[in-house]
Structures are given as structure tokens and as C-alpha cells.
PDB file of C-alpha atoms in Angstrom:
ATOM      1  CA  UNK A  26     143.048  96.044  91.676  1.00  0.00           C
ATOM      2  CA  UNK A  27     142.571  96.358  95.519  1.00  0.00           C
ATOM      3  CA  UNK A  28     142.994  93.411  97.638  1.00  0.00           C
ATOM      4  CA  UNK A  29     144.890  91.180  95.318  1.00  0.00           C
ATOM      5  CA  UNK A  30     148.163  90.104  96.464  1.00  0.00           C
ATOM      6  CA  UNK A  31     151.569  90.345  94.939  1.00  0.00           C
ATOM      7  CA  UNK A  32     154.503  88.366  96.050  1.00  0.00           C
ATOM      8  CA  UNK A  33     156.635  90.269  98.469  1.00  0.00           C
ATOM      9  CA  UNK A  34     159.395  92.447  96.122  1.00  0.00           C
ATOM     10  CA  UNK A  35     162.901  90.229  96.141  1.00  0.00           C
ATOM     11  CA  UNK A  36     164.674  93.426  98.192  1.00  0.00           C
ATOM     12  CA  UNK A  37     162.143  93.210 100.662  1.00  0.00           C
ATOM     13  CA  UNK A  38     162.857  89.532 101.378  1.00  0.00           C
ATOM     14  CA  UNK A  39     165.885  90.121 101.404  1.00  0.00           C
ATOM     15  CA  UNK A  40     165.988  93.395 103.923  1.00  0.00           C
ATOM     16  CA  UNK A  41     163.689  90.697 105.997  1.00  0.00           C
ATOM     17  CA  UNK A  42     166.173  88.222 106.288  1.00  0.00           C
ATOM     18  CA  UNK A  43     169.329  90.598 107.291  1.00  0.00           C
ATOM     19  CA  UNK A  44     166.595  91.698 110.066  1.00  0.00           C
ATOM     20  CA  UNK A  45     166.023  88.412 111.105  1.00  0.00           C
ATOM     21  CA  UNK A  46     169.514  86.827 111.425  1.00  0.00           C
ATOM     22  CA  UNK A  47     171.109  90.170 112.630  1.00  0.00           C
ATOM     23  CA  UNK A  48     167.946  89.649 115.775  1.00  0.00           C
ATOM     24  CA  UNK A  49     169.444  85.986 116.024  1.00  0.00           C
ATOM     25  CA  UNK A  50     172.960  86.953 115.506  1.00  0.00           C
ATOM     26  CA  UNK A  51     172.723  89.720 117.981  1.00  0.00           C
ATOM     27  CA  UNK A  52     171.461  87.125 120.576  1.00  0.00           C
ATOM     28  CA  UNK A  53     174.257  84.689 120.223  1.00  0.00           C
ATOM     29  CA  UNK A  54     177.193  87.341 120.512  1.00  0.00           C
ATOM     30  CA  UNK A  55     174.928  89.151 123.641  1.00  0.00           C
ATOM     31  CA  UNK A  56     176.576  86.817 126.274  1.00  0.00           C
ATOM     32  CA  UNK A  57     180.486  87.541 124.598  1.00  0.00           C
ATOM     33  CA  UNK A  58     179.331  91.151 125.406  1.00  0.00           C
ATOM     34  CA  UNK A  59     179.383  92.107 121.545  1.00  0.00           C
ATOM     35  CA  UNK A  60     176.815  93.218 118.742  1.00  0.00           C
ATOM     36  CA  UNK A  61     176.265  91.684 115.404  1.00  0.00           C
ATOM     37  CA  UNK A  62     177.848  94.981 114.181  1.00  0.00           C
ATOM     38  CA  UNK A  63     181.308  93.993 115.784  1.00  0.00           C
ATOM     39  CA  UNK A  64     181.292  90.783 115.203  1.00  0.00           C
ATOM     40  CA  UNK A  65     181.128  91.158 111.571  1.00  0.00           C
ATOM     41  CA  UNK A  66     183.853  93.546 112.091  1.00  0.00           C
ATOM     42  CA  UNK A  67     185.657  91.300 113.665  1.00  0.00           C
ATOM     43  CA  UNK A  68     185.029  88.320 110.660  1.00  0.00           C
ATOM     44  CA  UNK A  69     186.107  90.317 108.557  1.00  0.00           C
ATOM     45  CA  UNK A  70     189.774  91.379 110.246  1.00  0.00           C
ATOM     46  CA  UNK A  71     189.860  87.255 110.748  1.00  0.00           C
ATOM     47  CA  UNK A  72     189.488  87.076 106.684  1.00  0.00           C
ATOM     48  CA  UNK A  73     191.988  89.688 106.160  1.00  0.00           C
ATOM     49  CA  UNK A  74     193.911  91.219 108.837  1.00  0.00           C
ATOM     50  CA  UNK A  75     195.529  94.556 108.618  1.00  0.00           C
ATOM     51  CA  UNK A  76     192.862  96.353 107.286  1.00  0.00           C
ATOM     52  CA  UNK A  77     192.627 100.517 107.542  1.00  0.00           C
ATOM     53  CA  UNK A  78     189.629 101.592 109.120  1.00  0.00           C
ATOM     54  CA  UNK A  79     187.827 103.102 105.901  1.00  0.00           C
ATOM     55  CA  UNK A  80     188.435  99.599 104.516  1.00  0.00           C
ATOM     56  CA  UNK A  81     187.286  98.110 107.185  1.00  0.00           C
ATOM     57  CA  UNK A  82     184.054 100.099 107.334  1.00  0.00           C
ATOM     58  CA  UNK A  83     183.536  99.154 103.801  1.00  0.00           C
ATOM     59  CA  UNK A  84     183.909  95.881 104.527  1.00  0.00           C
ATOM     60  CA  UNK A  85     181.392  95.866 107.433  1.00  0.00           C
ATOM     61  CA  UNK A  86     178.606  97.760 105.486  1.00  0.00           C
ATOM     62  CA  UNK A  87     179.038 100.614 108.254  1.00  0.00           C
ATOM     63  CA  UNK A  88     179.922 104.369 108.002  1.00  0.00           C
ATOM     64  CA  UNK A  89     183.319 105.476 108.756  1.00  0.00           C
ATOM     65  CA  UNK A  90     181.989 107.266 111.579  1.00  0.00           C
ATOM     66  CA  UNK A  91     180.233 104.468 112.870  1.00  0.00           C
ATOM     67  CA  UNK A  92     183.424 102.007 112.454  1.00  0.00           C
ATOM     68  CA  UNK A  93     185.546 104.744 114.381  1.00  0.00           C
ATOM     69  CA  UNK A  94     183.281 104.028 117.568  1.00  0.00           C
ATOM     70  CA  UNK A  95     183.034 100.487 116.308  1.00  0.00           C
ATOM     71  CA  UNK A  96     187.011  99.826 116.694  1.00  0.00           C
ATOM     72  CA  UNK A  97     187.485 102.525 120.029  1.00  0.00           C
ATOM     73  CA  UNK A  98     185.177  99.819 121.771  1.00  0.00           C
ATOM     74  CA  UNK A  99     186.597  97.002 120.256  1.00  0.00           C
ATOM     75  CA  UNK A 100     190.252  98.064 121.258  1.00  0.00           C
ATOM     76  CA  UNK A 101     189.097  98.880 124.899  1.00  0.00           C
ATOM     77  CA  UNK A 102     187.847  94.962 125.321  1.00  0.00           C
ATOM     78  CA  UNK A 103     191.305  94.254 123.679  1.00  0.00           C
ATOM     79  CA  UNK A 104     189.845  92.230 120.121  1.00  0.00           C
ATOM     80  CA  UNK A 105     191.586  94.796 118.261  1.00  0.00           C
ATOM     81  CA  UNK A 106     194.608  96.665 118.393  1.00  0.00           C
ATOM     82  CA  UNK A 107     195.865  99.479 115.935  1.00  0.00           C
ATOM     83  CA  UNK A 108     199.223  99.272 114.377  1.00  0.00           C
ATOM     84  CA  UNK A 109     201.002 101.975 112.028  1.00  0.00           C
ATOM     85  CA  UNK A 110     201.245 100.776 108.056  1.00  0.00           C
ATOM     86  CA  UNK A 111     204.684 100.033 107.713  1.00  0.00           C
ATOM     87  CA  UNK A 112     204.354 101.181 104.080  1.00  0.00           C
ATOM     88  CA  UNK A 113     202.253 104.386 104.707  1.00  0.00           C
ATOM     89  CA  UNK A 114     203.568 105.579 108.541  1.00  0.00           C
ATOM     90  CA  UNK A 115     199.885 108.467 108.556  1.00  0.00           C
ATOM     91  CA  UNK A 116     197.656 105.310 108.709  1.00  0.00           C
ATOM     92  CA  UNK A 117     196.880 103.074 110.913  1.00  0.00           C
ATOM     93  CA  UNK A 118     195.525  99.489 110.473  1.00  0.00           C
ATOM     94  CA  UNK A 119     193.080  97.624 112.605  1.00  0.00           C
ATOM     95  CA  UNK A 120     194.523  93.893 113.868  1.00  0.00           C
ATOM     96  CA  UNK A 121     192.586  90.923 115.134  1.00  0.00           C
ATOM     97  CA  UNK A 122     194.054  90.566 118.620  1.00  0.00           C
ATOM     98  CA  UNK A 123     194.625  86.718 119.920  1.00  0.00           C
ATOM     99  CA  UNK A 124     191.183  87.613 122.710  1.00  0.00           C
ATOM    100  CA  UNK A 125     189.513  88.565 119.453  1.00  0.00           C
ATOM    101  CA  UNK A 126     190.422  85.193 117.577  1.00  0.00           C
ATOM    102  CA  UNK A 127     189.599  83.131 121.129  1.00  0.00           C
ATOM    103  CA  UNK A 128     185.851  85.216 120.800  1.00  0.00           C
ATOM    104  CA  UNK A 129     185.667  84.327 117.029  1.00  0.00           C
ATOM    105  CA  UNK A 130     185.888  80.944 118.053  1.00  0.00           C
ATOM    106  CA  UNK A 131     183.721  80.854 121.344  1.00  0.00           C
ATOM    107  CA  UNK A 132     180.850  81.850 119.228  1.00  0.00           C
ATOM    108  CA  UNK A 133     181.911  79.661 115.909  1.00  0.00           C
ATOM    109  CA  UNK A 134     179.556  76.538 116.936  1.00  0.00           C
ATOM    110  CA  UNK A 135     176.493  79.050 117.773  1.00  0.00           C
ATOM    111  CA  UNK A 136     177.003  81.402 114.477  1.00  0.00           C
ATOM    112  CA  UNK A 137     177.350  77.952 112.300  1.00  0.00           C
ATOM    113  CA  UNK A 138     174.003  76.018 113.746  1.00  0.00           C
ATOM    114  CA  UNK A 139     172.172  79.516 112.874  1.00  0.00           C
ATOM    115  CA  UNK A 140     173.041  79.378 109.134  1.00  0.00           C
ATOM    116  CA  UNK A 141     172.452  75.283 109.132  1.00  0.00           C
ATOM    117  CA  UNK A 142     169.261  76.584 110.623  1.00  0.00           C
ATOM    118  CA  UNK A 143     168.612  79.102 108.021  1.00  0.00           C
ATOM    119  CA  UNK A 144     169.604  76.390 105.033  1.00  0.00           C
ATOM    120  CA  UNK A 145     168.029  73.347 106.664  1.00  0.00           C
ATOM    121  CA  UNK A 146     164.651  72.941 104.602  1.00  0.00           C
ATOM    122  CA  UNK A 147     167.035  73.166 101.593  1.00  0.00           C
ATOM    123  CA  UNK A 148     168.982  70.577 100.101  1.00  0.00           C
ATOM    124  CA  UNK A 149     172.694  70.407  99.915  1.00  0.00           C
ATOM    125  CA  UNK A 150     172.328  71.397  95.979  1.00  0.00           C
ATOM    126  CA  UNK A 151     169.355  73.959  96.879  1.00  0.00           C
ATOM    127  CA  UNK A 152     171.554  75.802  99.836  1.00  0.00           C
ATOM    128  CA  UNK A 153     174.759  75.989  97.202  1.00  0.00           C
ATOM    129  CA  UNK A 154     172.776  77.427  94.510  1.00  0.00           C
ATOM    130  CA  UNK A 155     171.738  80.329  97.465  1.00  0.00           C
ATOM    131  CA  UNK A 156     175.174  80.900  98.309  1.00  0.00           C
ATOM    132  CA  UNK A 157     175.631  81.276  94.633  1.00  0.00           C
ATOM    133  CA  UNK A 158     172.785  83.490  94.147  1.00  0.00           C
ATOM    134  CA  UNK A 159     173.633  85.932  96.868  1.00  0.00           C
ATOM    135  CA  UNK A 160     177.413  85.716  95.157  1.00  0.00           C
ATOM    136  CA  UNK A 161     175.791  86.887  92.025  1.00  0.00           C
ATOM    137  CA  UNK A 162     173.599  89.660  93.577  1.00  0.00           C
ATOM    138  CA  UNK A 163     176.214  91.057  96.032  1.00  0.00           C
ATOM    139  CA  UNK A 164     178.733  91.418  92.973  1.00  0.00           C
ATOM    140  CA  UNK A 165     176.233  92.427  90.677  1.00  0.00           C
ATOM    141  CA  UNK A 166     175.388  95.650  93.146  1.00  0.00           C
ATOM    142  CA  UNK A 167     178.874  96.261  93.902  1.00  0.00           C
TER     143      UNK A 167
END
């Protein structure tokens, strides 16, 4: 029937909302001379240090190609450094550097207010059951 309206699909609510806080998140790492791209990279080295750099691109929802540029500019600013495995000597692994843990926590305050912002017209209950939620989907699609 023309003109009647469906709810928006859940993907495209969802697709909406990465667009949204990547805009937001992309304006609070601007001034630490980073993109949202890198500093999810750089999250996830925090979480687990040591990763290889197709791990790491995994991780970061980027292409291997993309993470290769990715870490070169991260290493330049000195956030990262690359180390060999100790256990495989032909790869390398990609290390949180101590500038890139000072950066991680320059922009802590501003990245936490953003998702209090994004949960705030929920309840405490409400904003677990989200976490939850995206839990489920993420691991569901995995």
C-alpha cells in the first residue's frame, strides 16, 4: 500500500547509530589528532596487547589493507610499536605504546559521557538489557 509507514528495519537502526557515534566519536578524538578508526584500534590493543595485524584488523572491523595504513600512522605518532612474536619470529605483533595508553586516557572522560549520553533516557536495567542485546546480536552474527 503506498504511503503507509513501516518501522525502520532493526539493521538500519542499527547502521544509523554506528553513523552517529562514529560522527561524535570522530569529534572527540579530532583534537588528539586521531580518527574513530584508530582509536578503536587502539581499544582494542589496550584489551589485549600483542595482537598480529590480521587479528587486529579483525578486531577493528577493518580490512587488512586498511589496518596496514592504520598501524604505519599509528607507529609514526609513536601509539604503537611492532615487536617480533617470540613464538613465531615471521610475524610481527602490534603493542600499545605508553603515548598510546596516556591518549587512551586523555580521551577516557569524553568517550564515557558520549555513551552515558547515548544510554541516558534509559534506565540502569533498560541500558544493561542493550548491552545484553547487542552481546547477543554481535555473537549471534559472528
Amino acid at each position: 500500500m503506498v504511503g503507509t509507514q513501516t518501522r525502520p528495519s532493526l539493521l538500519y537502526m542499527v547502521k544509523q547509530v554506528e553513523l552517529v557515534v562514529r560522527s561524535h566519536l570522530d569529534e572527540l578524538v579530532k583534537p588528539e589528532g586521531i580518527t574513530a578508526l584508530q582509536y578503536t584500534a587502539l581499544t582494542v590493543l589496550e584489551r589485549h596487547d600483542g595482537l598480529s595485524a590480521a587479528q587486529l584488523a579483525r578486531d577493528s572491523f577493518v580490512t587488512a589493507q586498511s589496518m596496514a595504513d592504520l598501524v604505519r600512522s599509528l607507529e609514526s605518532r609513536g601509539l604503537v610499536r611492532r615487536e617480533r612474536n617470540p613464538r613465531n619470529r615471521r610475524e610481527l605483533l602490534i603493542l600499545l605504546t605508553d603515548t598510546g595508553r596516556e591518549l587512551l586516557e586523555r580521551v577516557a572522560p569524553a568517550v564515557r559521557e558520549l555513551e552515558e549520553r547515548m544510554v541516558r533516557d534509559l534506565t540502569s536495567h533498560q541500558a544493561d538489557q542493550f548491552r545484553q542485546a547487542l552481546s547477543k546480536a554481535w555473537h549471534a552474527l559472528s
